[in-house]
Amino acid sequence: ETFREVAKSEISVLEEINSLDDDNRFACVRMLDWFDHDGHMCIVFERLGLSTFEFLQQNHFLPFSVDQIRHMAFQIFRAVCFLHRNKLTHTDLKPENILLVCSDYDLEFNDSTNRKQRKLRSLDVKVVDFGTATFDHEHHESLVSTRHYRAPEVILDLGWNQSCDVWSLGCVLMEFYLGRTLFPTHNSHEHLAMMEKVLGPIPSHLLKQTRKQQYVHNGRLNWEDQSPSNEHVRKHCKPLKVNCTQISQSAAAERLFHLLSCMLEYDVCKRITMEEALWHPFFSPMRNQKQQRS
Ligand SMILES: *[C@@H]1O[C@H](CO)[C@@H](O)[C@H](O)[C@H]1NC(C)=O
Ligand SMILES: *[C@@H]1O[C@H](CO)[C@@H](O)[C@H](O)[C@H]1NC(C)=O
C-alpha cells in the first residue's frame, strides 16, 4: 500500500512537471504512460542509461573531471531550479537518482594505474525518482533524503524547504569529484561530527534550536575529538579548505570548490539558492556556450 501511494504521488508530480515542460528543456525524466497491473502501479519512462553511481562503481570509482562535473551539474541544477520555481522540493537527490541519458563509453588505457578506464561519450543526464518530491503546500515529512545526502537542518529536525536539495547536490558534486561519498556514515551523530571535520563547527544558534538535544553539550556538538570513535571520522574526512588548496591547481577547480562551500552552508538563510548557483562563475563556460549556440 505504501509503494502504491508513493507511485501515485510520483505519477501526479510527473504529470505536472512534464506538462510544464512541453519542449523538454529541463533534464527531468519523461513519463510516457502509467497503468495499474493487479494492484501494482506501473510507470513507463523514456529509456535512459546507467545511473552516475553505477557508472562510477563500474569504473573503479575513478572520479569525474572538473569539466565533466560542470557539464553534468549545469543540467542537474537547471532541472532542480525548475522544480523549485514550481514549488517542489525533490528531497532525494543522490548519484543513484541522476541517470546518464546514454552510458556508452570508450575504453582508454591509464598509464599510472595500468588499467583500462571508461570515458563517457555523452555527459547528458536526467533527474529521476519523484516519489518523495514534495510541494510547498503539502505535509513535510520530518525525515527526508538518503543518509549521506541529508542536510543538517533535516538531521537536527529544524524544518526544511528547497534548500535541502542544494545541500544534497553539494554532496553529489563532491562525490563526483572524489569518486567516493563525502560523508561515509550510517549514524546521525557521527554524520554531524563528519560535517564539522569537513566544514568547521556547526553554528551554535542551530544547536540551540534543535529538539535533538542528545547531540548537544554546552552549546556545541557533543563529540569527543580524541575518542576512539572519532578515528573513522579523522580517517575519512578532510577539511574542505585543505582539499581545495592541496588538490586544486586549476582556476576551474577553485571555482568548483567555492561553489561547493556556498552549497554546503549550514545555515539555510545563508545557503546559496539553485537560481543563484546557476550564475556562479563556475558555470561561465556553459553560459558562453549557450549564448554562442543561440
Ligand atoms: C588515471 O588514474 C588515476 C588514479 O585513479 C587518476 O588520478 C588519473 O586522473 C587517471 N588519468 C587519466 C588521464 O584519467
Ligand atoms: C527556506 O527557508 C529559509 C529559512 O526560513 C529561507 O531563508 C529561504 O528563503 C527558504 N527558501 C525557499 C526557497 O523558500
Short mmCIF file of C-alpha atoms and ligand atoms in Angstrom, two decimals:
data_model
loop_
_atom_site.label_atom_id
_atom_site.label_comp_id
_atom_site.label_asym_id
_atom_site.label_seq_id
_atom_site.Cartn_x
_atom_site.Cartn_y
_atom_site.Cartn_z
CA GLU A 1 0.00 0.00 0.00
CA THR A 2 2.87 2.37 0.84
CA PHE A 3 4.55 1.74 -2.51
CA ARG A 4 1.21 2.27 -4.21
CA GLU A 5 0.83 5.66 -2.55
CA VAL A 6 4.40 6.68 -3.42
CA ALA A 7 3.82 5.63 -7.04
CA LYS A 8 0.57 7.59 -7.26
CA SER A 9 2.26 10.65 -5.85
CA GLU A 10 5.13 10.21 -8.33
CA ILE A 11 2.67 9.96 -11.22
CA SER A 12 0.91 13.20 -10.29
CA VAL A 13 4.23 15.05 -9.86
CA LEU A 14 5.49 13.74 -13.22
CA GLU A 15 2.26 14.71 -14.96
CA GLU A 16 2.60 18.21 -13.62
CA ILE A 17 6.30 18.79 -14.29
CA ASN A 18 6.23 17.11 -17.72
CA SER A 19 3.31 19.28 -18.80
CA LEU A 20 5.03 22.42 -17.50
CA ASP A 21 7.99 21.50 -19.72
CA ASP A 22 6.38 20.73 -23.08
CA ASP A 23 9.56 21.36 -25.04
CA ASN A 24 11.67 19.08 -22.87
CA ARG A 25 14.05 21.90 -21.93
CA PHE A 26 14.77 20.66 -18.43
CA ALA A 27 16.52 17.42 -17.54
CA CYS A 28 13.70 15.73 -15.62
CA VAL A 29 12.77 12.22 -16.73
CA ARG A 30 9.73 11.93 -19.04
CA MET A 31 6.85 9.67 -18.12
CA LEU A 32 5.33 8.05 -21.22
CA ASP A 33 2.44 6.20 -19.62
CA TRP A 34 1.24 4.54 -16.43
CA PHE A 35 -1.19 1.75 -15.56
CA ASP A 36 -2.45 -0.37 -12.73
CA HIS A 37 -1.50 -4.07 -13.09
CA ASP A 38 -3.20 -6.28 -10.49
CA GLY A 39 -2.97 -3.55 -7.88
CA HIS A 40 0.64 -2.70 -8.75
CA MET A 41 1.22 0.77 -10.10
CA CYS A 42 3.46 0.66 -13.19
CA ILE A 43 5.13 3.68 -14.73
CA VAL A 44 6.53 3.73 -18.27
CA PHE A 45 9.54 6.02 -18.65
CA GLU A 46 11.70 7.08 -21.54
CA ARG A 47 14.67 4.75 -21.79
CA LEU A 48 17.84 6.03 -20.05
CA GLY A 49 21.30 4.61 -19.29
CA LEU A 50 23.13 3.75 -16.07
CA SER A 51 22.95 5.99 -13.03
CA THR A 52 26.00 8.12 -12.32
CA PHE A 53 26.52 5.94 -9.23
CA GLU A 54 26.56 2.71 -11.26
CA PHE A 55 28.92 4.28 -13.77
CA LEU A 56 31.38 5.33 -11.03
CA GLN A 57 31.12 1.87 -9.49
CA GLN A 58 31.81 0.09 -12.77
CA ASN A 59 34.71 2.46 -13.46
CA HIS A 60 36.62 1.57 -10.25
CA PHE A 61 35.34 4.78 -8.58
CA LEU A 62 37.58 6.90 -10.77
CA PRO A 63 36.38 10.48 -10.20
CA PHE A 64 34.85 12.65 -12.92
CA SER A 65 36.98 15.55 -14.17
CA VAL A 66 36.07 19.15 -13.29
CA ASP A 67 34.90 19.76 -16.87
CA GLN A 68 32.70 16.66 -16.77
CA ILE A 69 31.26 17.77 -13.42
CA ARG A 70 30.47 21.23 -14.80
CA HIS A 71 28.65 19.76 -17.77
CA MET A 72 26.51 17.42 -15.68
CA ALA A 73 25.95 19.90 -12.84
CA PHE A 74 24.64 22.59 -15.19
CA GLN A 75 21.89 20.31 -16.47
CA ILE A 76 21.03 18.98 -13.00
CA PHE A 77 20.93 22.49 -11.49
CA ARG A 78 18.68 23.80 -14.27
CA ALA A 79 16.32 20.87 -13.73
CA VAL A 80 16.20 21.28 -9.96
CA CYS A 81 15.85 25.08 -10.28
CA PHE A 82 12.83 24.41 -12.50
CA LEU A 83 11.34 22.19 -9.76
CA HIS A 84 12.00 24.84 -7.12
CA ARG A 85 10.39 27.59 -9.20
CA ASN A 86 7.32 25.36 -9.37
CA LYS A 87 7.13 25.00 -5.58
CA LEU A 88 8.58 21.50 -5.44
CA THR A 89 11.44 20.02 -3.44
CA HIS A 90 12.91 16.77 -4.80
CA THR A 91 14.19 15.64 -1.32
CA ASP A 92 16.17 12.61 -2.56
CA LEU A 93 18.92 13.85 -4.83
CA LYS A 94 21.82 11.39 -4.98
CA PRO A 95 24.04 9.83 -7.67
CA GLU A 96 21.61 6.87 -7.92
CA ASN A 97 18.88 9.30 -8.97
CA ILE A 98 20.91 11.05 -11.66
CA LEU A 99 20.85 8.92 -14.77
CA LEU A 100 23.01 9.15 -17.85
CA VAL A 101 20.85 9.54 -20.94
CA CYS A 102 23.24 7.14 -22.69
CA SER A 103 26.05 5.37 -20.86
CA ASP A 104 28.06 4.33 -23.94
CA TYR A 105 31.77 4.79 -23.38
CA ASP A 106 35.19 4.40 -24.96
CA LEU A 107 37.96 2.48 -23.22
CA GLU A 108 41.17 4.34 -22.53
CA PHE A 109 44.36 2.96 -21.08
CA ASN A 110 45.54 4.71 -17.92
CA ASP A 111 49.35 4.57 -17.69
CA SER A 112 49.51 5.28 -13.98
CA THR A 113 47.06 2.56 -12.93
CA ASN A 114 47.89 0.17 -15.78
CA ARG A 115 44.18 -0.31 -16.21
CA LYS A 116 41.55 0.38 -18.77
CA GLN A 117 39.14 3.13 -17.79
CA ARG A 118 35.83 4.21 -19.27
CA LYS A 119 35.28 7.57 -20.88
CA LEU A 120 31.66 8.53 -21.48
CA ARG A 121 30.75 9.66 -24.99
CA SER A 122 28.00 11.93 -23.73
CA LEU A 123 27.55 13.62 -20.37
CA ASP A 124 23.84 14.29 -20.78
CA VAL A 125 21.95 13.37 -17.61
CA LYS A 126 18.42 13.36 -16.23
CA VAL A 127 16.99 13.63 -12.73
CA VAL A 128 14.69 10.74 -11.73
CA ASP A 129 12.65 9.43 -8.78
CA PHE A 130 9.92 11.91 -7.90
CA GLY A 131 8.30 9.53 -5.41
CA THR A 132 9.14 11.75 -2.44
CA ALA A 133 9.05 15.11 -4.23
CA THR A 134 7.03 17.48 -2.05
CA PHE A 135 5.01 20.59 -2.94
CA ASP A 136 5.29 23.61 -0.63
CA HIS A 137 1.66 23.26 0.47
CA GLU A 138 1.99 19.52 1.26
CA HIS A 139 2.89 17.93 4.57
CA HIS A 140 6.68 17.89 5.01
CA GLU A 141 7.86 14.57 6.47
CA SER A 142 10.35 15.29 9.24
CA LEU A 143 12.86 12.74 7.93
CA VAL A 144 13.74 13.02 4.23
CA SER A 145 16.69 12.20 1.92
CA THR A 146 19.07 9.26 1.83
CA ARG A 147 21.53 9.42 4.73
CA HIS A 148 24.73 10.60 3.04
CA TYR A 149 22.95 13.46 1.26
CA ARG A 150 20.79 14.59 4.17
CA ALA A 151 21.05 18.27 5.12
CA PRO A 152 21.94 19.33 8.68
CA GLU A 153 18.54 21.02 9.22
CA VAL A 154 16.87 17.66 8.47
CA ILE A 155 19.10 15.77 10.91
CA LEU A 156 18.52 18.45 13.56
CA ASP A 157 14.77 18.43 12.82
CA LEU A 158 14.62 22.19 12.26
CA GLY A 159 12.22 22.03 9.30
CA TRP A 160 13.28 22.12 5.67
CA ASN A 161 12.47 23.51 2.25
CA GLN A 162 14.07 23.70 -1.22
CA SER A 163 17.48 24.42 0.31
CA CYS A 164 17.83 20.80 1.44
CA ASP A 165 18.16 19.88 -2.28
CA VAL A 166 21.04 22.37 -2.57
CA TRP A 167 22.87 20.62 0.27
CA SER A 168 22.28 17.19 -1.30
CA LEU A 169 23.63 18.40 -4.64
CA GLY A 170 26.71 19.78 -2.88
CA CYS A 171 27.35 16.26 -1.56
CA VAL A 172 26.68 14.77 -5.01
CA LEU A 173 29.18 17.04 -6.79
CA MET A 174 31.76 16.35 -4.09
CA GLU A 175 31.21 12.62 -4.69
CA PHE A 176 31.73 13.11 -8.43
CA TYR A 177 34.95 14.96 -7.63
CA LEU A 178 36.27 12.43 -5.10
CA GLY A 179 34.84 9.25 -6.61
CA ARG A 180 33.55 8.31 -3.15
CA THR A 181 30.92 9.59 -0.77
CA LEU A 182 31.76 12.72 1.23
CA PHE A 183 30.18 11.50 4.50
CA PRO A 184 30.63 7.69 4.79
CA THR A 185 28.46 7.01 7.84
CA HIS A 186 25.26 5.31 8.95
CA ASN A 187 24.76 7.27 12.13
CA SER A 188 23.38 10.81 12.58
CA HIS A 189 25.65 11.78 15.43
CA GLU A 190 28.76 10.68 13.55
CA HIS A 191 27.38 12.38 10.43
CA LEU A 192 27.30 15.73 12.26
CA ALA A 193 30.85 15.16 13.51
CA MET A 194 31.96 14.49 9.94
CA MET A 195 30.34 17.71 8.80
CA GLU A 196 32.30 19.60 11.45
CA LYS A 197 35.52 17.94 10.32
CA VAL A 198 34.91 18.94 6.68
CA LEU A 199 33.15 22.29 7.12
CA GLY A 200 34.01 23.59 10.59
CA PRO A 201 31.80 23.99 13.68
CA ILE A 202 28.00 23.92 13.37
CA PRO A 203 26.72 27.43 14.32
CA SER A 204 25.57 27.48 17.94
CA HIS A 205 22.19 29.09 17.13
CA LEU A 206 21.26 25.96 15.14
CA LEU A 207 22.33 23.68 18.01
CA LYS A 208 20.28 25.81 20.41
CA GLN A 209 17.12 25.46 18.32
CA THR A 210 17.27 21.71 17.78
CA ARG A 211 14.95 19.34 19.61
CA LYS A 212 17.68 16.71 19.24
CA GLN A 213 19.48 17.85 22.37
CA GLN A 214 21.21 14.46 22.68
CA TYR A 215 23.69 15.76 20.05
CA VAL A 216 24.45 18.91 22.02
CA HIS A 217 26.62 19.62 25.06
CA ASN A 218 27.37 23.14 26.38
CA GLY A 219 26.09 24.74 23.17
CA ARG A 220 28.40 22.66 20.98
CA LEU A 221 28.25 19.32 19.24
CA ASN A 222 28.57 16.62 21.87
CA TRP A 223 31.54 14.81 20.31
CA GLU A 224 34.96 13.91 21.70
CA ASP A 225 37.69 14.78 19.23
CA GLN A 226 40.15 12.43 20.92
CA SER A 227 37.80 9.47 21.37
CA PRO A 228 38.37 6.18 19.54
CA SER A 229 35.03 6.58 17.77
CA ASN A 230 36.49 9.67 16.13
CA GLU A 231 39.12 7.52 14.38
CA HIS A 232 36.76 6.79 11.49
CA VAL A 233 35.89 10.49 11.13
CA ARG A 234 39.55 11.54 11.15
CA LYS A 235 40.46 8.88 8.64
CA HIS A 236 37.72 9.59 6.09
CA CYS A 237 37.08 13.32 6.33
CA LYS A 238 39.39 16.18 5.43
CA PRO A 239 38.57 19.88 5.76
CA LEU A 240 37.15 21.29 2.53
CA LYS A 241 39.72 24.11 2.62
CA VAL A 242 42.61 21.61 2.74
CA ASN A 243 41.08 19.61 -0.09
CA CYS A 244 40.75 22.81 -2.04
CA THR A 245 44.27 24.21 -1.63
CA GLN A 246 46.09 20.88 -1.90
CA ILE A 247 44.37 19.34 -4.85
CA SER A 248 43.17 22.17 -6.95
CA GLN A 249 45.70 23.88 -9.12
CA SER A 250 43.32 24.99 -11.82
CA ALA A 251 41.10 28.06 -11.64
CA ALA A 252 38.16 25.85 -12.63
CA ALA A 253 38.67 23.55 -9.62
CA GLU A 254 38.96 26.57 -7.33
CA ARG A 255 35.64 27.88 -8.63
CA LEU A 256 34.06 24.48 -8.13
CA PHE A 257 35.23 24.44 -4.52
CA HIS A 258 33.96 27.96 -3.94
CA LEU A 259 30.55 26.95 -5.27
CA LEU A 260 30.57 23.82 -3.09
CA SER A 261 31.35 25.85 0.03
CA CYS A 262 28.29 28.05 -0.72
CA MET A 263 26.09 24.94 -1.15
CA LEU A 264 27.39 23.17 1.95
CA GLU A 265 26.48 26.12 4.18
CA TYR A 266 24.92 25.03 7.50
CA ASP A 267 22.57 28.00 7.82
CA VAL A 268 19.71 27.77 5.28
CA CYS A 269 19.36 31.57 5.36
CA LYS A 270 22.92 31.89 4.06
CA ARG A 271 22.97 28.85 1.76
CA ILE A 272 23.10 29.67 -1.96
CA THR A 273 19.85 29.02 -3.88
CA MET A 274 19.69 26.92 -7.05
CA GLU A 275 18.96 30.04 -9.09
CA GLU A 276 21.99 31.87 -7.67
CA ALA A 277 24.17 28.78 -8.12
CA LEU A 278 23.45 28.78 -11.86
CA TRP A 279 25.00 32.27 -12.02
CA HIS A 280 28.14 31.20 -10.16
CA PRO A 281 31.41 31.81 -12.12
CA PHE A 282 31.98 28.03 -12.20
CA PHE A 283 29.29 27.87 -14.90
CA SER A 284 30.55 30.79 -17.03
CA PRO A 285 31.88 28.44 -19.76
CA MET A 286 28.41 26.83 -20.05
CA ARG A 287 26.63 30.18 -20.32
CA ASN A 288 29.04 31.38 -23.03
CA GLN A 289 28.49 28.17 -24.98
CA LYS A 290 24.73 28.60 -24.80
CA GLN A 291 24.95 32.20 -25.99
CA GLN A 292 27.09 31.18 -28.95
CA ARG A 293 24.64 28.46 -29.93
CA SER A 294 21.60 30.69 -29.71
C1 LIG B 1 44.49 7.54 -14.14
O1 LIG B 1 44.11 7.03 -12.87
C2 LIG B 1 44.49 7.86 -11.76
C3 LIG B 1 44.20 7.11 -10.47
O2 LIG B 1 42.89 6.63 -10.44
C4 LIG B 1 43.77 9.18 -11.88
O3 LIG B 1 44.11 10.04 -10.81
C5 LIG B 1 44.10 9.85 -13.19
O4 LIG B 1 43.34 11.02 -13.35
C6 LIG B 1 43.82 8.91 -14.36
N1 LIG B 1 44.33 9.51 -15.61
C7 LIG B 1 43.51 9.96 -16.57
C8 LIG B 1 44.17 10.53 -17.79
O5 LIG B 1 42.30 9.90 -16.49
C1 LIG B 2 13.91 28.24 3.06
O1 LIG B 2 13.84 28.63 4.40
C2 LIG B 2 14.79 29.62 4.78
C3 LIG B 2 14.68 29.84 6.27
O2 LIG B 2 13.37 30.07 6.67
C4 LIG B 2 14.59 30.89 3.98
O3 LIG B 2 15.55 31.84 4.29
C5 LIG B 2 14.65 30.55 2.50
O4 LIG B 2 14.35 31.68 1.73
C6 LIG B 2 13.70 29.42 2.16
N1 LIG B 2 13.95 29.03 0.77
C7 LIG B 2 12.99 28.90 -0.12
C8 LIG B 2 13.42 28.53 -1.49
O5 LIG B 2 11.81 29.06 0.15
#
